Coordinates of C-alpha atoms in Angstrom, one line a residue:
M1 CA 96.9 97.5 85.0
Q2 CA 99.7 100.1 86.1
Y3 CA 102.4 97.9 84.7
L4 CA 101.3 99.6 81.4
A5 CA 103.6 102.4 82.7
Y6 CA 100.6 104.5 82.6
P7 CA 98.1 103.7 79.5
D8 CA 97.8 107.6 78.8
G9 CA 101.0 107.2 77.1
S10 CA 103.4 109.2 80.0
P11 CA 106.9 108.5 78.9
A12 CA 109.2 106.3 80.9
S13 CA 112.9 107.5 80.3
V14 CA 115.9 104.8 79.9
K15 CA 119.1 105.8 81.4
T16 CA 121.1 102.4 81.3
T17 CA 120.7 99.2 79.9
I18 CA 121.2 95.4 80.0
G19 CA 120.1 94.0 76.6
T20 CA 116.7 96.1 76.2
A21 CA 115.8 96.9 79.7
R22 CA 116.6 100.0 82.0
Y23 CA 118.2 98.9 85.1
R24 CA 115.8 98.6 87.9
I25 CA 116.4 95.8 90.0
G26 CA 115.5 93.0 92.8
F27 CA 117.1 90.1 94.0
H28 CA 116.5 87.4 96.1
P29 CA 117.7 88.0 99.4
A30 CA 117.8 84.3 100.0
A31 CA 119.3 82.6 97.4
K32 CA 122.5 80.9 99.7
M33 CA 119.4 79.6 101.9
S34 CA 116.9 76.8 101.7
T35 CA 113.6 78.0 100.8
S36 CA 111.8 76.5 103.5
I37 CA 113.9 79.5 105.6
A38 CA 113.3 82.1 103.5
G39 CA 109.8 81.7 103.4
D40 CA 109.5 82.1 107.3
F41 CA 111.2 85.9 107.2
P42 CA 109.9 88.9 105.2
P43 CA 112.4 91.0 102.9
T44 CA 112.8 93.4 106.4
Q45 CA 114.2 90.7 108.1
L46 CA 116.2 88.8 106.0
R47 CA 119.4 90.5 106.0
K48 CA 119.6 90.0 110.2
V49 CA 119.0 86.4 109.2
C50 CA 122.1 86.0 106.8
A51 CA 123.9 87.8 109.5
M52 CA 123.2 85.5 112.5
S53 CA 123.7 82.5 110.2
G54 CA 127.4 83.6 109.3
Q55 CA 126.8 84.0 105.7
A56 CA 128.5 86.6 103.6
P57 CA 125.9 89.7 103.2
S58 CA 123.5 89.7 100.7
P59 CA 123.4 93.2 98.6
R60 CA 121.3 96.2 99.8
I61 CA 118.1 95.8 97.2
I62 CA 115.9 98.9 97.4
G63 CA 112.6 98.0 96.4
L64 CA 110.9 101.5 95.3
T65 CA 107.1 101.8 95.0
G66 CA 103.9 104.1 95.9
G67 CA 101.1 105.2 94.6
I68 CA 100.8 106.8 91.1
G69 CA 101.9 110.1 90.8
M70 CA 103.9 110.2 94.0
G71 CA 107.0 110.7 92.8
K72 CA 108.7 107.5 92.4
T73 CA 110.6 108.3 89.3
T74 CA 111.7 111.8 90.7
V75 CA 113.1 109.7 93.6
S76 CA 114.6 106.6 91.2
D77 CA 116.1 109.4 88.6
Y78 CA 117.9 111.5 91.6
L79 CA 118.8 107.6 92.7
D80 CA 120.8 106.9 89.2
K81 CA 122.2 110.3 88.7
T82 CA 123.9 111.3 92.2
Y83 CA 124.5 107.7 93.7
Q84 CA 125.0 106.0 89.9
L85 CA 122.6 103.0 91.2
P86 CA 121.7 100.5 89.3
I87 CA 118.1 100.5 88.8
L88 CA 115.6 98.3 87.3
D89 CA 112.1 99.7 86.3
A90 CA 109.5 97.1 86.1
D91 CA 107.1 99.9 83.6
I92 CA 110.0 99.4 81.2
Y93 CA 109.7 95.4 81.3
A94 CA 105.8 96.1 81.2
R95 CA 106.0 97.8 77.9
E96 CA 108.3 95.2 76.3
A97 CA 105.8 93.1 77.2
V98 CA 103.2 94.4 74.7
Q99 CA 105.4 95.1 71.8
P100 CA 104.5 94.3 68.3
G101 CA 104.8 90.9 67.9
S102 CA 105.0 89.7 71.6
I103 CA 102.7 86.6 72.4
V104 CA 100.7 89.5 75.1
L105 CA 99.9 92.0 72.4
E106 CA 98.8 89.2 70.4
A107 CA 96.4 88.3 73.3
I108 CA 95.3 91.7 74.2
V109 CA 94.3 92.0 70.1
N110 CA 92.4 88.9 70.3
R111 CA 90.1 90.1 73.4
Y112 CA 89.6 93.8 72.1
Q113 CA 90.4 93.2 68.2
S114 CA 92.5 95.3 66.5
K115 CA 90.5 98.9 67.3
I116 CA 93.2 98.7 70.4
L117 CA 96.0 99.3 68.1
L118 CA 97.7 102.5 66.5
L119 CA 98.0 102.6 63.0
D120 CA 101.4 101.7 63.3
G121 CA 100.5 98.6 65.0
T122 CA 101.5 99.4 68.7
L123 CA 99.2 99.4 71.0
D124 CA 96.7 102.2 72.2
R125 CA 97.7 102.5 75.6
R126 CA 95.3 105.8 76.5
Q127 CA 92.4 103.3 74.9
L128 CA 93.1 100.3 76.9
G129 CA 93.2 102.4 80.0
E130 CA 89.8 103.7 79.4
I131 CA 89.1 100.1 79.5
I132 CA 91.2 98.7 82.5
F133 CA 90.6 101.4 84.8
T134 CA 86.8 101.6 84.0
Q135 CA 86.3 97.5 84.3
P136 CA 88.0 96.0 87.1
S137 CA 87.7 92.5 85.7
E138 CA 89.8 93.4 82.7
R139 CA 92.4 94.9 84.6
I140 CA 92.8 91.6 86.6
W141 CA 92.8 90.1 83.2
L142 CA 95.4 92.1 82.4
D143 CA 97.8 91.8 85.4
E144 CA 97.7 87.9 84.5
Q145 CA 99.2 88.6 81.2
I146 CA 101.8 91.2 81.9
H147 CA 103.1 90.3 85.7
P148 CA 104.9 87.0 84.4
Y149 CA 107.0 88.7 82.0
V150 CA 107.7 91.3 84.2
R151 CA 109.0 88.8 87.1
Q152 CA 110.9 87.0 85.0
A153 CA 112.7 89.8 83.7
L154 CA 113.2 91.9 86.4
S155 CA 114.8 88.2 88.2
R156 CA 117.0 87.5 85.2
D157 CA 118.6 91.1 85.0
R158 CA 119.0 90.9 88.8
D159 CA 121.0 88.3 88.6
R160 CA 122.9 89.3 86.2
L161 CA 123.7 92.9 88.5
I162 CA 124.5 90.4 91.6
Q163 CA 127.0 88.4 89.6
H164 CA 128.6 91.9 88.9
S165 CA 128.9 92.4 92.8
H166 CA 126.5 95.4 92.8
Q167 CA 126.1 96.1 96.8
T168 CA 123.1 98.3 96.6
I169 CA 120.2 98.1 94.0
V170 CA 117.1 99.8 93.0
L171 CA 114.1 97.9 91.6
V172 CA 111.4 100.3 90.9
I173 CA 107.7 98.3 91.4
P174 CA 104.6 100.5 91.3
L175 CA 102.9 97.1 92.1
L176 CA 104.9 96.2 94.3
F177 CA 102.7 94.6 97.0
E178 CA 99.6 93.4 94.6
A179 CA 101.8 91.4 92.4
Q180 CA 103.6 90.0 95.5
M181 CA 106.8 91.1 94.6
T182 CA 108.5 91.7 97.9
D183 CA 110.2 88.4 97.7
L184 CA 112.8 90.3 95.4
I185 CA 113.9 92.9 97.6
T186 CA 115.6 93.2 101.0
E187 CA 113.9 97.0 102.0
I188 CA 110.8 98.8 100.9
W189 CA 110.8 102.3 100.2
V190 CA 107.2 104.0 99.7
V191 CA 106.9 107.6 98.6
S192 CA 104.2 109.3 99.6
C193 CA 102.0 112.8 99.2
S194 CA 98.5 113.8 100.4
P195 CA 95.2 112.9 98.4
D196 CA 95.1 116.3 96.8
Q197 CA 98.7 116.5 95.8
Q198 CA 98.2 112.7 94.4
I199 CA 95.2 113.8 92.1
Q200 CA 96.8 117.5 90.9
R201 CA 99.8 115.7 90.0
L202 CA 98.0 113.2 88.1
M203 CA 95.7 115.5 86.5
Q204 CA 98.4 117.6 85.4
R205 CA 100.9 115.4 84.3
G206 CA 98.6 113.1 82.1
A207 CA 96.0 115.3 81.1
L208 CA 93.3 113.3 83.0
S209 CA 90.0 114.6 84.3
L210 CA 89.0 114.2 87.9
E211 CA 87.5 110.9 87.4
Q212 CA 90.0 109.4 85.6
A213 CA 92.7 110.5 88.2
N214 CA 90.6 108.9 90.7
A215 CA 90.2 105.9 88.5
R216 CA 93.6 105.2 88.6
I217 CA 94.4 106.2 91.8
N218 CA 91.3 103.4 93.0
S219 CA 92.8 101.0 91.3
Q220 CA 96.1 100.4 93.5
M221 CA 96.6 99.7 97.3
A222 CA 95.9 102.2 99.5
I223 CA 98.8 104.6 100.2
A224 CA 98.0 103.8 104.1
E225 CA 98.5 100.1 103.5
K226 CA 101.8 100.3 101.6
R227 CA 103.0 103.0 104.2
D228 CA 102.2 100.0 107.1
R229 CA 104.2 97.3 105.1
A230 CA 107.2 100.1 104.3
D231 CA 110.8 99.9 105.7
V232 CA 111.2 103.7 104.7
V233 CA 108.7 106.5 104.1
L234 CA 109.6 109.4 101.9
E235 CA 107.3 112.0 102.6
N236 CA 106.8 114.3 99.0
T237 CA 104.6 116.9 100.3
S238 CA 107.0 119.8 100.5
T239 CA 109.8 120.9 98.2
L240 CA 111.8 119.1 95.7
E241 CA 115.0 119.7 97.9
D242 CA 113.0 118.3 101.0
L243 CA 112.5 115.1 99.3
L244 CA 115.9 114.6 98.2
E245 CA 117.4 115.0 101.6
Q246 CA 114.8 112.1 102.7
V247 CA 116.7 110.1 100.0
D248 CA 120.1 111.0 101.2
R249 CA 119.1 110.0 105.2
A250 CA 117.8 106.9 103.6
I251 CA 121.1 105.8 101.9
D252 CA 123.4 107.0 104.5
H253 CA 121.5 105.4 107.3
P254 CA 120.3 101.8 106.2
F255 CA 117.1 101.0 108.0
S256 CA 116.6 98.7 111.2
P257 CA 114.9 95.4 110.4
N258 CA 112.9 95.8 113.8
S259 CA 111.6 99.7 112.6
T260 CA 110.1 101.3 109.9
K261 CA 111.7 104.9 109.2
S262 CA 110.2 108.5 108.4
Y263 CA 112.6 110.6 106.7
G264 CA 110.0 113.2 106.3

């Protein structure tokens, strides 16, 4: 369950907070439109629809996603530090969802017994990762426990940022498509790299075996499908400087609703 922000224990940094959550946000771009109209248009078209209807332009809400280990954190940290954009990170909320005393953690313990906990009473993410990445049915069950909490938290803090007149906001969701959260954003950015690079980065970052790295990759939607659904594709196949230059271009030149841009 990728919303556990890497059960192998990889850390998730926190830069800016609303309450206990990192700024990583989404926005329902059709908030001033009828639900029926909003449902007729994908996120890539909603800004255009607002303009045609004479409504005030909605904020630019960037949904940042991509395959595990492909560079989402690198991009989001750059947007945070360089552009001071508010960011809401789904992984942070997923960690909140399983804090000691939470309903979600109680359900996990009931399912796997107390052996799933560390000595301090917190969730043993590495052990849980071994379960869910080798048993798809268990991953689906865990998703069903955590996704509702993550969506609710994203929506809550998204609305707070919008009320404070933020015009560009970044929402980082590893399972943007799989969890069906594209309604929270107005444009989709996908960070991509080659399969070999992805495996190498995963193995180095999480001290994983090749088998473990492949299990995590295979638990997500194929990157080719994510690229097909993106408004902006960021190619993380070369140097860090090259990746960040692509981010600069994507920020400076918002996507056209009728075409996908690759800045690689």
